[in-house]
DNA sequence: CGGTGTGAAATAATTCACAGCT
DNA sequence: AGCTGTGAATTATTTCACACCG
């Protein structure tokens, strides 16, 4: 009875298939989501002693059948050894390569309210290859504040920051009313992927990919499941 | 596949035909996720003047085809009027009923670090029927602190709080190392649904439903999409 | 044995096509 | 005309069954 949080990716929602995903990748969407699950399992609580892991073990650790694991992994290449399993180290590398976390991703946080500053303090990004290089806000009161080793900068600095640090990803944590227009600023500055925390759909056309985290919707889904009996 | 007849809820006067409402559990998962999208659209930026909305309008506002909207809504009953569309007010009510947000859900936040306190300050829950009635933490340093009008309480208080306020939902915002055992405490106290922010799978058997929000994974999915070209 | 890989069957979800209402 | 509801077709995803390797 485990459910993933609702991160409605834009490609899942768009009716005209404007997303450039279509041709470039023949890996099914559900598989991609599970790959990051496998990677997380391999990265965190995998005993250092084991050099090898079976599809059953891996599946058990993330709550998925062994067949599904093999199908998923078979989807990105032939990585296993019959009778043995998968080499943990090699598999990790391959997953990182496929998911593009074998490189450094520079990101900015836009909006340093509650959620924005929580993100800035979130410790798990660094180890996954994501580095937050700047924090920005529109409110003059907040500019200059220090949050988690960063000084809050004005929105006007965005294009320069993006250019200087090769920022591709922006974390959007502004109030819903401002989200759409700030998202436009971000794409205009050259940002290609937006992680949106505002509870509203933002439309950036083909300029960027959007993934959303909507806390209210997550709670709603949970309430639905809990209340299913009545 | 098409369903049994069920009694019409009196709170909702359906104009046409016989009033049939699908039983709660055979609604496809993807549909449920989109229902909360529709509801969000109807609740937020819907002009107050319009008493009626078409599947095309609704679809456009959330980025989905009109056919899909009709299929989804048809899944929970016959709610529309041919040639007219859907009554906004009635549809809202029906969606809330199906998603179980037509009642009040009391929730607690466990763990008042960065994410926990951001959640406590998050303004959007109240209007959706979720009320956070308590904040708890294991660390003695934090107990007694005031965060967003709540006083942080010790974990030992959990069972009493759950019982007193009929708490069904718990928001789990503790470090990954503690998540599994704290989750067990929560279910032991009677909590039936857990929204998990720790980047780890938590296993509570059949005692509760779990929905997870994993920020690293969300970023990873985004990076994958952005990096798809290379 | 305990493993993986994979075509084939089964199931789920989306899209199409169109009947019928206002 | 504009709109909903829905069986049928299509497409996507999961599960099954089994060949084959160490």
Tab-separated table of C-alpha atoms (C1' of nucleotides) in Angstrom:
chain	number	residue	atom	x	y	z
A	1	UNK	CA	0.000	0.000	0.000
A	2	UNK	CA	2.842	2.336	-0.661
A	3	UNK	CA	2.392	5.311	-2.847
A	4	UNK	CA	4.788	7.679	-4.429
A	5	UNK	CA	4.222	11.323	-3.860
A	6	UNK	CA	2.491	13.163	-6.601
A	7	UNK	CA	5.066	14.761	-8.739
A	8	UNK	CA	3.059	15.453	-11.792
A	9	UNK	CA	5.536	15.881	-14.545
A	10	UNK	CA	4.450	18.046	-17.363
A	11	UNK	CA	4.855	15.392	-19.993
A	12	UNK	CA	2.309	13.284	-18.190
A	13	UNK	CA	-0.254	16.004	-18.460
A	14	UNK	CA	0.184	17.685	-21.797
A	15	UNK	CA	-2.370	16.690	-24.386
A	16	UNK	CA	-0.472	17.783	-27.457
A	17	UNK	CA	2.736	15.851	-27.283
A	18	UNK	CA	4.903	18.906	-27.293
A	19	UNK	CA	7.411	17.387	-24.936
A	20	UNK	CA	10.703	16.521	-26.501
A	21	UNK	CA	10.733	13.336	-24.515
A	22	UNK	CA	8.808	11.390	-27.087
A	23	UNK	CA	11.451	10.219	-29.521
A	24	UNK	CA	14.686	10.516	-27.592
A	25	UNK	CA	13.865	8.030	-24.892
A	26	UNK	CA	12.215	4.696	-25.278
A	27	UNK	CA	12.364	3.932	-21.591
A	28	UNK	CA	8.824	3.887	-20.150
A	29	UNK	CA	8.020	6.618	-17.706
A	30	UNK	CA	7.124	4.287	-14.824
A	31	UNK	CA	10.453	2.564	-15.259
A	32	UNK	CA	12.352	5.824	-14.932
A	33	UNK	CA	10.604	6.548	-11.662
A	34	UNK	CA	11.558	3.174	-10.319
A	35	UNK	CA	15.147	3.493	-11.461
A	36	UNK	CA	15.635	6.365	-9.064
A	37	UNK	CA	14.154	4.146	-6.388
A	38	UNK	CA	16.687	1.426	-7.102
A	39	UNK	CA	19.492	3.933	-7.125
A	40	UNK	CA	18.414	5.332	-3.787
A	41	UNK	CA	18.402	1.867	-2.332
A	42	UNK	CA	21.865	1.110	-3.674
A	43	UNK	CA	23.243	4.420	-2.464
A	44	UNK	CA	21.916	4.431	1.035
A	45	UNK	CA	21.414	1.360	3.120
A	46	UNK	CA	23.294	-1.139	1.039
A	47	UNK	CA	25.746	-3.070	3.196
A	48	UNK	CA	29.265	-2.287	2.076
A	49	UNK	CA	30.220	-5.946	2.163
A	50	UNK	CA	27.960	-7.086	-0.656
A	51	UNK	CA	29.427	-6.575	-4.079
A	52	UNK	CA	26.424	-8.117	-5.720
A	53	UNK	CA	22.672	-7.847	-5.454
A	54	UNK	CA	19.832	-9.900	-6.900
A	55	UNK	CA	16.678	-8.572	-8.471
A	56	UNK	CA	14.746	-10.100	-5.639
A	57	UNK	CA	16.779	-8.338	-2.953
A	58	UNK	CA	16.582	-5.053	-4.773
A	59	UNK	CA	12.884	-5.458	-5.354
A	60	UNK	CA	12.251	-6.278	-1.737
A	61	UNK	CA	14.086	-3.203	-0.555
A	62	UNK	CA	11.865	-0.926	-2.606
A	63	UNK	CA	8.644	-2.925	-2.492
A	64	UNK	CA	8.485	-4.222	-6.037
A	65	UNK	CA	8.514	-7.681	-7.572
A	66	UNK	CA	11.753	-9.181	-8.821
A	67	UNK	CA	10.361	-9.572	-12.341
A	68	UNK	CA	9.596	-5.895	-12.509
A	69	UNK	CA	13.127	-5.076	-11.416
A	70	UNK	CA	14.604	-7.275	-14.116
A	71	UNK	CA	12.331	-5.803	-16.767
A	72	UNK	CA	13.305	-2.309	-15.692
A	73	UNK	CA	17.009	-3.002	-15.621
A	74	UNK	CA	16.807	-5.002	-18.818
A	75	UNK	CA	15.384	-1.866	-20.307
A	76	UNK	CA	18.643	0.001	-19.913
A	77	UNK	CA	20.974	-2.826	-20.901
A	78	UNK	CA	22.077	-6.295	-19.984
A	79	UNK	CA	23.674	-5.689	-16.663
A	80	UNK	CA	23.171	-8.847	-14.688
A	81	UNK	CA	24.937	-12.158	-14.456
A	82	UNK	CA	22.735	-15.247	-14.372
A	83	UNK	CA	23.167	-17.143	-11.138
A	84	UNK	CA	24.961	-14.203	-9.576
A	85	UNK	CA	22.918	-11.020	-9.807
A	86	UNK	CA	24.032	-7.468	-10.454
A	87	UNK	CA	27.368	-5.922	-9.547
A	88	UNK	CA	26.381	-3.217	-7.104
A	89	UNK	CA	29.060	-0.765	-8.095
A	90	UNK	CA	28.537	-1.156	-11.829
A	91	UNK	CA	24.777	-0.966	-11.464
A	92	UNK	CA	25.019	2.212	-9.444
A	93	UNK	CA	27.168	3.769	-12.137
A	94	UNK	CA	24.838	2.710	-14.883
A	95	UNK	CA	21.780	4.050	-13.072
A	96	UNK	CA	23.498	7.354	-12.451
A	97	UNK	CA	24.433	7.545	-16.090
A	98	UNK	CA	20.905	6.873	-17.289
A	99	UNK	CA	19.353	9.259	-14.789
A	100	UNK	CA	22.033	11.869	-15.566
A	101	UNK	CA	23.159	12.178	-12.000
A	102	UNK	CA	26.699	11.205	-12.928
A	103	UNK	CA	27.352	14.895	-13.417
A	104	UNK	CA	27.000	18.012	-11.277
A	105	UNK	CA	23.760	19.929	-11.627
A	106	UNK	CA	23.817	23.496	-10.508
A	107	UNK	CA	20.539	24.858	-9.285
A	108	UNK	CA	19.074	28.029	-7.851
A	109	UNK	CA	16.312	28.487	-5.337
A	110	UNK	CA	13.863	31.250	-6.157
A	111	UNK	CA	11.778	32.358	-3.221
A	112	UNK	CA	13.162	32.049	0.288
A	113	UNK	CA	10.004	31.795	2.328
A	114	UNK	CA	9.246	28.745	4.441
A	115	UNK	CA	9.672	26.172	1.760
A	116	UNK	CA	12.546	27.894	0.021
A	117	UNK	CA	14.636	28.074	3.136
A	118	UNK	CA	13.795	24.520	4.108
A	119	UNK	CA	15.117	23.466	0.715
A	120	UNK	CA	18.261	25.489	1.248
A	121	UNK	CA	18.877	23.621	4.462
A	122	UNK	CA	18.001	20.234	3.010
A	123	UNK	CA	21.153	18.173	3.357
A	124	UNK	CA	20.535	15.411	0.831
A	125	UNK	CA	21.002	17.250	-2.419
A	126	UNK	CA	24.759	17.575	-2.380
A	127	UNK	CA	25.440	13.863	-2.306
A	128	UNK	CA	23.138	13.346	-5.258
A	129	UNK	CA	24.995	15.700	-7.536
A	130	UNK	CA	22.807	18.731	-7.074
A	131	UNK	CA	24.428	21.924	-5.900
A	132	UNK	CA	22.476	25.003	-5.006
A	133	UNK	CA	24.598	27.926	-6.092
A	134	UNK	CA	22.290	30.819	-5.297
A	135	UNK	CA	19.138	31.913	-3.543
A	136	UNK	CA	16.975	34.697	-4.901
A	137	UNK	CA	13.901	36.580	-3.828
A	138	UNK	CA	11.795	39.459	-5.047
A	139	UNK	CA	11.257	41.007	-1.643
A	140	UNK	CA	13.757	43.767	-0.747
A	141	UNK	CA	13.441	42.795	2.928
A	142	UNK	CA	15.007	39.454	2.275
A	143	UNK	CA	17.813	40.461	-0.020
A	144	UNK	CA	21.135	40.275	1.721
A	145	UNK	CA	19.933	37.808	4.328
A	146	UNK	CA	22.175	34.829	4.838
A	147	UNK	CA	20.512	31.443	4.582
A	148	UNK	CA	22.570	28.280	4.796
A	149	UNK	CA	25.800	29.887	3.640
A	150	UNK	CA	24.171	31.770	0.782
A	151	UNK	CA	23.320	35.439	0.563
A	152	UNK	CA	19.881	36.137	-0.855
A	153	UNK	CA	20.167	38.004	-4.133
A	154	UNK	CA	17.681	40.110	-6.083
A	155	UNK	CA	15.820	38.678	-9.051
A	156	UNK	CA	17.682	40.981	-11.376
A	157	UNK	CA	20.800	38.905	-10.791
A	158	UNK	CA	19.229	35.753	-12.153
A	159	UNK	CA	20.455	35.878	-15.756
A	160	UNK	CA	24.031	36.550	-14.674
A	161	UNK	CA	23.971	33.747	-12.104
A	162	UNK	CA	22.557	31.285	-14.600
A	163	UNK	CA	25.177	32.193	-17.152
A	164	UNK	CA	28.088	32.161	-14.759
A	165	UNK	CA	27.346	28.831	-13.086
A	166	UNK	CA	25.721	27.059	-16.001
A	167	UNK	CA	22.537	26.679	-13.991
A	168	UNK	CA	20.012	24.409	-15.649
A	169	UNK	CA	17.602	23.779	-12.798
A	170	UNK	CA	15.529	26.179	-10.769
A	171	UNK	CA	13.587	25.445	-7.648
A	172	UNK	CA	10.476	27.574	-7.593
A	173	UNK	CA	9.233	28.288	-4.089
A	174	UNK	CA	7.267	31.496	-4.380
A	175	UNK	CA	3.605	32.122	-3.566
A	176	UNK	CA	1.095	30.779	-6.067
A	177	UNK	CA	0.180	34.214	-7.344
A	178	UNK	CA	3.731	34.911	-8.424
A	179	UNK	CA	4.660	31.456	-9.660
A	180	UNK	CA	3.686	31.770	-13.295
A	181	UNK	CA	5.470	35.029	-13.918
A	182	UNK	CA	8.571	34.055	-11.982
A	183	UNK	CA	8.690	30.817	-13.963
A	184	UNK	CA	8.743	32.914	-17.114
A	185	UNK	CA	11.648	34.917	-15.734
A	186	UNK	CA	13.481	31.713	-15.036
A	187	UNK	CA	13.114	30.302	-18.515
A	188	UNK	CA	14.022	33.661	-19.973
A	189	UNK	CA	17.235	33.497	-17.986
A	190	UNK	CA	18.001	30.127	-19.530
A	191	UNK	CA	16.795	27.672	-16.924
A	192	UNK	CA	15.699	24.400	-18.488
A	193	UNK	CA	14.049	22.555	-15.644
A	194	UNK	CA	11.774	23.855	-12.901
A	195	UNK	CA	10.852	22.087	-9.722
A	196	UNK	CA	7.635	23.823	-8.765
A	197	UNK	CA	6.322	23.953	-5.213
A	198	UNK	CA	3.455	26.326	-5.853
A	199	UNK	CA	0.033	24.688	-5.859
A	200	UNK	CA	-0.762	25.829	-9.345
A	201	UNK	CA	-0.073	24.652	-12.845
A	202	UNK	CA	2.651	26.633	-14.496
A	203	UNK	CA	2.979	26.813	-18.223
A	204	UNK	CA	6.337	27.472	-19.821
A	205	UNK	CA	5.628	26.045	-23.237
A	206	UNK	CA	8.585	24.156	-24.643
A	207	UNK	CA	11.146	26.351	-22.948
A	208	UNK	CA	11.593	24.058	-19.986
A	209	UNK	CA	10.530	20.899	-18.233
A	210	UNK	CA	8.394	21.262	-15.150
A	211	UNK	CA	7.991	18.879	-12.260
A	212	UNK	CA	5.671	19.811	-9.437
A	213	UNK	CA	5.497	18.950	-5.785
A	214	UNK	CA	2.098	19.829	-4.383
A	215	UNK	CA	1.822	19.174	-0.693
A	216	UNK	CA	-1.926	19.657	-0.551
A	217	UNK	CA	-2.446	17.175	-3.339
A	218	UNK	CA	-0.209	14.659	-1.625
A	219	UNK	CA	-2.264	14.965	1.522
A	220	UNK	CA	-5.427	14.700	-0.510
A	221	UNK	CA	-4.309	11.457	-2.104
A	222	UNK	CA	-3.466	10.129	1.303
A	223	UNK	CA	-6.819	11.136	2.729
A	224	UNK	CA	-8.503	9.356	-0.143
A	225	UNK	CA	-6.652	6.166	0.594
A	226	UNK	CA	-7.210	6.333	4.311
A	227	UNK	CA	-10.879	7.105	3.918
A	228	UNK	CA	-11.522	4.410	1.348
A	229	UNK	CA	-13.434	2.261	3.770
A	230	UNK	CA	-16.282	4.675	4.363
B	1	UNK	CA	-16.442	-2.957	-16.470
B	2	UNK	CA	-19.411	-0.698	-16.132
B	3	UNK	CA	-20.833	-0.492	-12.782
B	4	UNK	CA	-23.580	-1.206	-10.346
B	5	UNK	CA	-26.243	1.230	-9.451
B	6	UNK	CA	-25.823	2.968	-6.150
B	7	UNK	CA	-27.962	5.342	-4.245
B	8	UNK	CA	-27.672	9.002	-5.016
B	9	UNK	CA	-26.405	11.282	-2.308
B	10	UNK	CA	-29.042	13.763	-1.366
B	11	UNK	CA	-26.618	16.626	-1.032
B	12	UNK	CA	-26.105	16.622	-4.751
B	13	UNK	CA	-29.051	17.064	-7.067
B	14	UNK	CA	-28.126	15.627	-10.411
B	15	UNK	CA	-30.340	16.940	-13.136
B	16	UNK	CA	-30.322	14.264	-15.799
B	17	UNK	CA	-31.053	10.585	-15.942
B	18	UNK	CA	-30.822	8.200	-13.103
B	19	UNK	CA	-28.315	9.125	-10.488
B	20	UNK	CA	-25.637	6.506	-10.288
B	21	UNK	CA	-22.465	6.837	-8.335
B	22	UNK	CA	-19.601	4.451	-8.791
B	23	UNK	CA	-18.370	2.517	-5.803
B	24	UNK	CA	-15.341	4.108	-4.275
B	25	UNK	CA	-12.638	1.581	-4.807
B	26	UNK	CA	-12.629	0.745	-8.504
B	27	UNK	CA	-11.610	4.178	-9.669
B	28	UNK	CA	-8.284	3.939	-11.500
B	29	UNK	CA	-5.337	5.416	-9.686
B	30	UNK	CA	-4.396	7.862	-12.451
B	31	UNK	CA	-7.948	9.143	-12.404
B	32	UNK	CA	-7.805	9.818	-8.681
B	33	UNK	CA	-4.672	11.860	-9.148
B	34	UNK	CA	-6.315	13.931	-11.835
B	35	UNK	CA	-9.473	14.428	-9.796
B	36	UNK	CA	-7.479	16.385	-7.265
B	37	UNK	CA	-6.125	18.413	-10.142
B	38	UNK	CA	-9.621	19.246	-11.318
B	39	UNK	CA	-10.672	20.123	-7.825
B	40	UNK	CA	-7.712	22.426	-7.372
B	41	UNK	CA	-8.609	24.162	-10.596
B	42	UNK	CA	-12.224	24.599	-9.547
B	43	UNK	CA	-11.247	25.843	-6.112
B	44	UNK	CA	-8.620	28.360	-7.070
B	45	UNK	CA	-8.731	30.373	-10.216
B	46	UNK	CA	-12.254	29.708	-11.294
B	47	UNK	CA	-14.060	32.949	-12.072
B	48	UNK	CA	-16.910	33.387	-9.654
B	49	UNK	CA	-19.275	34.337	-12.433
B	50	UNK	CA	-19.276	30.991	-14.210
B	51	UNK	CA	-21.761	28.522	-12.824
B	52	UNK	CA	-20.878	25.947	-15.426
B	53	UNK	CA	-17.716	24.528	-16.922
B	54	UNK	CA	-17.092	22.285	-19.909
B	55	UNK	CA	-14.750	19.334	-20.039
B	56	UNK	CA	-12.662	21.221	-22.540
B	57	UNK	CA	-12.265	24.262	-20.302
B	58	UNK	CA	-11.451	22.135	-17.321
B	59	UNK	CA	-9.010	20.069	-19.317
B	60	UNK	CA	-7.275	23.111	-20.675
B	61	UNK	CA	-6.775	24.554	-17.229
B	62	UNK	CA	-4.944	21.461	-16.038
B	63	UNK	CA	-3.327	20.408	-19.290
B	64	UNK	CA	-5.366	17.359	-20.204
B	65	UNK	CA	-7.635	16.470	-23.094
B	66	UNK	CA	-11.365	16.971	-22.815
B	67	UNK	CA	-12.043	13.303	-23.458
B	68	UNK	CA	-9.868	12.328	-20.541
B	69	UNK	CA	-11.729	14.732	-18.305
B	70	UNK	CA	-15.064	13.250	-19.300
B	71	UNK	CA	-13.817	9.712	-18.813
B	72	UNK	CA	-12.518	10.627	-15.375
B	73	UNK	CA	-15.663	12.382	-14.288
B	74	UNK	CA	-17.821	9.705	-15.844
B	75	UNK	CA	-15.953	7.362	-13.577
B	76	UNK	CA	-17.447	8.900	-10.475
B	77	UNK	CA	-20.957	9.332	-11.764
B	78	UNK	CA	-22.976	11.071	-14.420
B	79	UNK	CA	-22.492	14.645	-13.463
B	80	UNK	CA	-22.656	16.611	-16.666
B	81	UNK	CA	-25.405	18.000	-18.826
B	82	UNK	CA	-25.065	17.513	-22.585
B	83	UNK	CA	-24.888	20.812	-24.362
B	84	UNK	CA	-24.215	22.622	-21.099
B	85	UNK	CA	-21.312	21.178	-19.209
B	86	UNK	CA	-20.840	20.606	-15.488
B	87	UNK	CA	-22.321	22.662	-12.684
B	88	UNK	CA	-19.240	24.071	-10.986
B	89	UNK	CA	-20.628	24.049	-7.488
B	90	UNK	CA	-22.062	20.560	-7.712
B	91	UNK	CA	-18.916	19.200	-9.313
B	92	UNK	CA	-16.771	20.680	-6.584
B	93	UNK	CA	-18.942	19.017	-3.984
B	94	UNK	CA	-18.838	15.681	-5.723
B	95	UNK	CA	-15.066	15.807	-6.111
B	96	UNK	CA	-14.629	16.671	-2.458
B	97	UNK	CA	-16.902	13.818	-1.519
B	98	UNK	CA	-15.004	11.302	-3.622
B	99	UNK	CA	-11.620	12.541	-2.449
B	100	UNK	CA	-12.874	12.659	1.142
B	101	UNK	CA	-12.028	16.292	1.616
B	102	UNK	CA	-15.620	17.129	2.450
B	103	UNK	CA	-14.703	16.472	6.080
B	104	UNK	CA	-12.066	17.791	8.465
B	105	UNK	CA	-8.866	15.802	8.731
B	106	UNK	CA	-6.802	16.337	11.818
B	107	UNK	CA	-3.102	15.797	11.400
B	108	UNK	CA	0.082	15.982	13.416
B	109	UNK	CA	3.577	16.924	12.319
B	110	UNK	CA	6.307	14.741	13.734
B	111	UNK	CA	9.757	16.267	13.488
B	112	UNK	CA	10.134	20.030	13.525
B	113	UNK	CA	13.407	20.473	11.681
B	114	UNK	CA	13.593	22.419	8.450
B	115	UNK	CA	10.897	20.584	6.607
B	116	UNK	CA	8.647	20.084	9.582
B	117	UNK	CA	8.542	23.743	10.424
B	118	UNK	CA	8.057	24.714	6.800
B	119	UNK	CA	5.020	22.442	6.777
B	120	UNK	CA	3.731	24.032	9.961
B	121	UNK	CA	3.891	27.422	8.283
B	122	UNK	CA	2.392	26.207	5.030
B	123	UNK	CA	-0.812	28.186	4.607
B	124	UNK	CA	-2.702	26.047	2.122
B	125	UNK	CA	-3.746	23.117	4.257
B	126	UNK	CA	-6.478	24.773	6.243
B	127	UNK	CA	-8.628	25.653	3.281
B	128	UNK	CA	-8.424	22.078	2.036
B	129	UNK	CA	-9.850	20.553	5.169
B	130	UNK	CA	-6.587	19.589	6.815
B	131	UNK	CA	-5.887	20.916	10.268
B	132	UNK	CA	-2.595	20.424	12.023
B	133	UNK	CA	-3.419	19.998	15.666
B	134	UNK	CA	0.005	19.283	17.115
B	135	UNK	CA	3.730	19.298	16.482
B	136	UNK	CA	6.027	16.755	18.093
B	137	UNK	CA	9.723	16.084	18.251
B	138	UNK	CA	12.079	13.670	19.943
B	139	UNK	CA	14.725	16.231	20.750
B	140	UNK	CA	14.422	17.748	24.254
B	141	UNK	CA	15.919	20.999	22.925
B	142	UNK	CA	12.934	21.581	20.741
B	143	UNK	CA	10.174	20.652	23.119
B	144	UNK	CA	8.307	23.688	24.311
B	145	UNK	CA	9.349	25.804	21.336
B	146	UNK	CA	6.529	27.665	19.685
B	147	UNK	CA	6.168	27.164	15.949
B	148	UNK	CA	3.273	28.692	14.065
B	149	UNK	CA	0.957	28.883	17.062
B	150	UNK	CA	1.757	25.372	18.250
B	151	UNK	CA	3.941	24.299	21.125
B	152	UNK	CA	6.269	21.422	20.314
B	153	UNK	CA	5.379	18.389	22.389
B	154	UNK	CA	7.362	15.272	23.300
B	155	UNK	CA	6.797	12.008	21.453
B	156	UNK	CA	5.341	10.475	24.574
B	157	UNK	CA	2.273	12.650	24.103
B	158	UNK	CA	1.466	11.184	20.709
B	159	UNK	CA	-1.070	8.518	21.714
B	160	UNK	CA	-3.036	10.967	23.826
B	161	UNK	CA	-3.075	13.592	21.099
B	162	UNK	CA	-4.214	11.096	18.505
B	163	UNK	CA	-6.988	9.866	20.727
B	164	UNK	CA	-8.152	13.273	21.819
B	165	UNK	CA	-8.312	14.895	18.389
B	166	UNK	CA	-9.175	11.816	16.333
B	167	UNK	CA	-5.984	12.256	14.350
B	168	UNK	CA	-5.781	9.986	11.345
B	169	UNK	CA	-2.929	11.532	9.422
B	170	UNK	CA	0.671	12.076	10.422
B	171	UNK	CA	3.270	14.100	8.602
B	172	UNK	CA	6.640	12.477	9.068
B	173	UNK	CA	9.512	14.938	8.808
B	174	UNK	CA	12.317	13.369	10.788
B	175	UNK	CA	15.799	12.370	9.593
B	176	UNK	CA	15.996	9.222	7.486
B	177	UNK	CA	17.659	7.221	10.235
B	178	UNK	CA	14.724	7.746	12.560
B	179	UNK	CA	11.912	7.546	10.029
B	180	UNK	CA	11.148	3.842	10.206
B	181	UNK	CA	10.934	3.638	13.976
B	182	UNK	CA	8.997	6.862	14.322
B	183	UNK	CA	6.563	5.598	11.713
B	184	UNK	CA	6.021	2.537	13.875
B	185	UNK	CA	5.300	4.773	16.846
B	186	UNK	CA	2.784	6.642	14.778
B	187	UNK	CA	0.849	3.594	13.682
B	188	UNK	CA	0.985	2.243	17.216
B	189	UNK	CA	-0.664	5.447	18.341
B	190	UNK	CA	-3.459	4.875	15.855
B	191	UNK	CA	-2.443	6.992	12.894
B	192	UNK	CA	-3.765	5.570	9.629
B	193	UNK	CA	-2.021	7.611	6.982
B	194	UNK	CA	1.555	8.849	6.867
B	195	UNK	CA	2.935	11.513	4.574
B	196	UNK	CA	6.619	10.702	4.552
B	197	UNK	CA	9.307	13.248	3.737
B	198	UNK	CA	12.291	11.075	4.609
B	199	UNK	CA	14.199	9.785	1.593
B	200	UNK	CA	13.720	6.179	2.560
B	201	UNK	CA	11.039	3.563	2.156
B	202	UNK	CA	9.109	3.042	5.323
B	203	UNK	CA	7.252	-0.152	5.979
B	204	UNK	CA	4.216	-0.175	8.235
B	205	UNK	CA	2.577	-3.335	6.972
B	206	UNK	CA	-1.169	-3.002	6.725
B	207	UNK	CA	-1.430	-0.677	9.685
B	208	UNK	CA	-1.424	2.456	7.601
B	209	UNK	CA	-1.219	4.002	4.170
B	210	UNK	CA	2.000	5.728	3.227
B	211	UNK	CA	2.556	8.454	0.675
B	212	UNK	CA	6.035	9.781	0.159
B	213	UNK	CA	7.459	13.059	-1.005
B	214	UNK	CA	11.098	12.661	-1.918
B	215	UNK	CA	12.704	15.909	-2.959
B	216	UNK	CA	15.882	14.294	-4.243
B	217	UNK	CA	13.913	11.946	-6.421
B	218	UNK	CA	11.843	14.778	-7.802
B	219	UNK	CA	14.993	16.620	-8.738
B	220	UNK	CA	16.402	13.458	-10.243
B	221	UNK	CA	13.371	12.982	-12.444
B	222	UNK	CA	13.674	16.551	-13.549
B	223	UNK	CA	17.368	16.195	-14.313
B	224	UNK	CA	16.578	13.144	-16.387
B	225	UNK	CA	14.085	15.055	-18.455
B	226	UNK	CA	16.291	18.073	-18.883
B	227	UNK	CA	19.291	15.991	-19.801
B	228	UNK	CA	17.469	13.782	-22.237
B	229	UNK	CA	19.090	15.347	-25.251
B	230	UNK	CA	22.608	14.178	-24.460
C	1	DC	C1'	19.608	-24.950	-7.288
C	2	DG	C1'	19.543	-19.607	-7.604
C	3	DG	C1'	20.013	-16.333	-10.999
C	4	DT	C1'	18.895	-13.255	-15.438
C	5	DG	C1'	16.507	-12.016	-19.951
C	6	DT	C1'	12.558	-11.943	-22.742
C	7	DG	C1'	8.661	-13.166	-25.860
C	8	DA	C1'	3.825	-13.816	-24.999
C	9	DA	C1'	-0.369	-13.202	-22.379
C	10	DA	C1'	-2.965	-10.402	-19.385
C	11	DT	C1'	-4.254	-6.202	-17.513
C	12	DA	C1'	-4.596	-1.161	-17.309
C	13	DA	C1'	-5.120	3.307	-19.312
C	14	DT	C1'	-5.819	6.346	-23.104
C	15	DT	C1'	-7.747	7.767	-27.372
C	16	DC	C1'	-11.142	7.340	-31.014
C	17	DA	C1'	-15.673	7.487	-32.861
C	18	DC	C1'	-20.065	8.323	-32.518
C	19	DA	C1'	-24.852	8.235	-30.416
C	20	DG	C1'	-27.740	11.286	-28.216
C	21	DC	C1'	-29.100	15.355	-25.433
C	22	DT	C1'	-30.005	20.761	-25.140
D	1	DA	C1'	-23.978	24.411	-32.906
D	2	DG	C1'	-21.841	22.661	-28.537
D	3	DC	C1'	-21.750	19.299	-25.230
D	4	DT	C1'	-21.628	14.711	-22.450
D	5	DG	C1'	-21.265	9.541	-22.037
D	6	DT	C1'	-19.444	5.386	-23.500
D	7	DG	C1'	-18.393	1.088	-26.228
D	8	DA	C1'	-14.550	-0.143	-29.126
D	9	DA	C1'	-9.873	0.248	-30.604
D	10	DT	C1'	-5.403	1.427	-29.445
D	11	DT	C1'	-1.517	1.872	-26.733
D	12	DA	C1'	1.097	1.300	-22.478
D	13	DT	C1'	2.489	-1.470	-18.577
D	14	DT	C1'	2.656	-5.476	-15.739
D	15	DT	C1'	2.703	-10.304	-15.056
D	16	DC	C1'	3.502	-14.959	-16.620
D	17	DA	C1'	6.241	-18.696	-18.384
D	18	DC	C1'	10.118	-20.501	-19.625
D	19	DA	C1'	14.824	-20.689	-21.932
D	20	DC	C1'	19.229	-20.450	-20.448
D	21	DC	C1'	23.526	-19.422	-17.696
D	22	DG	C1'	26.942	-20.093	-13.407
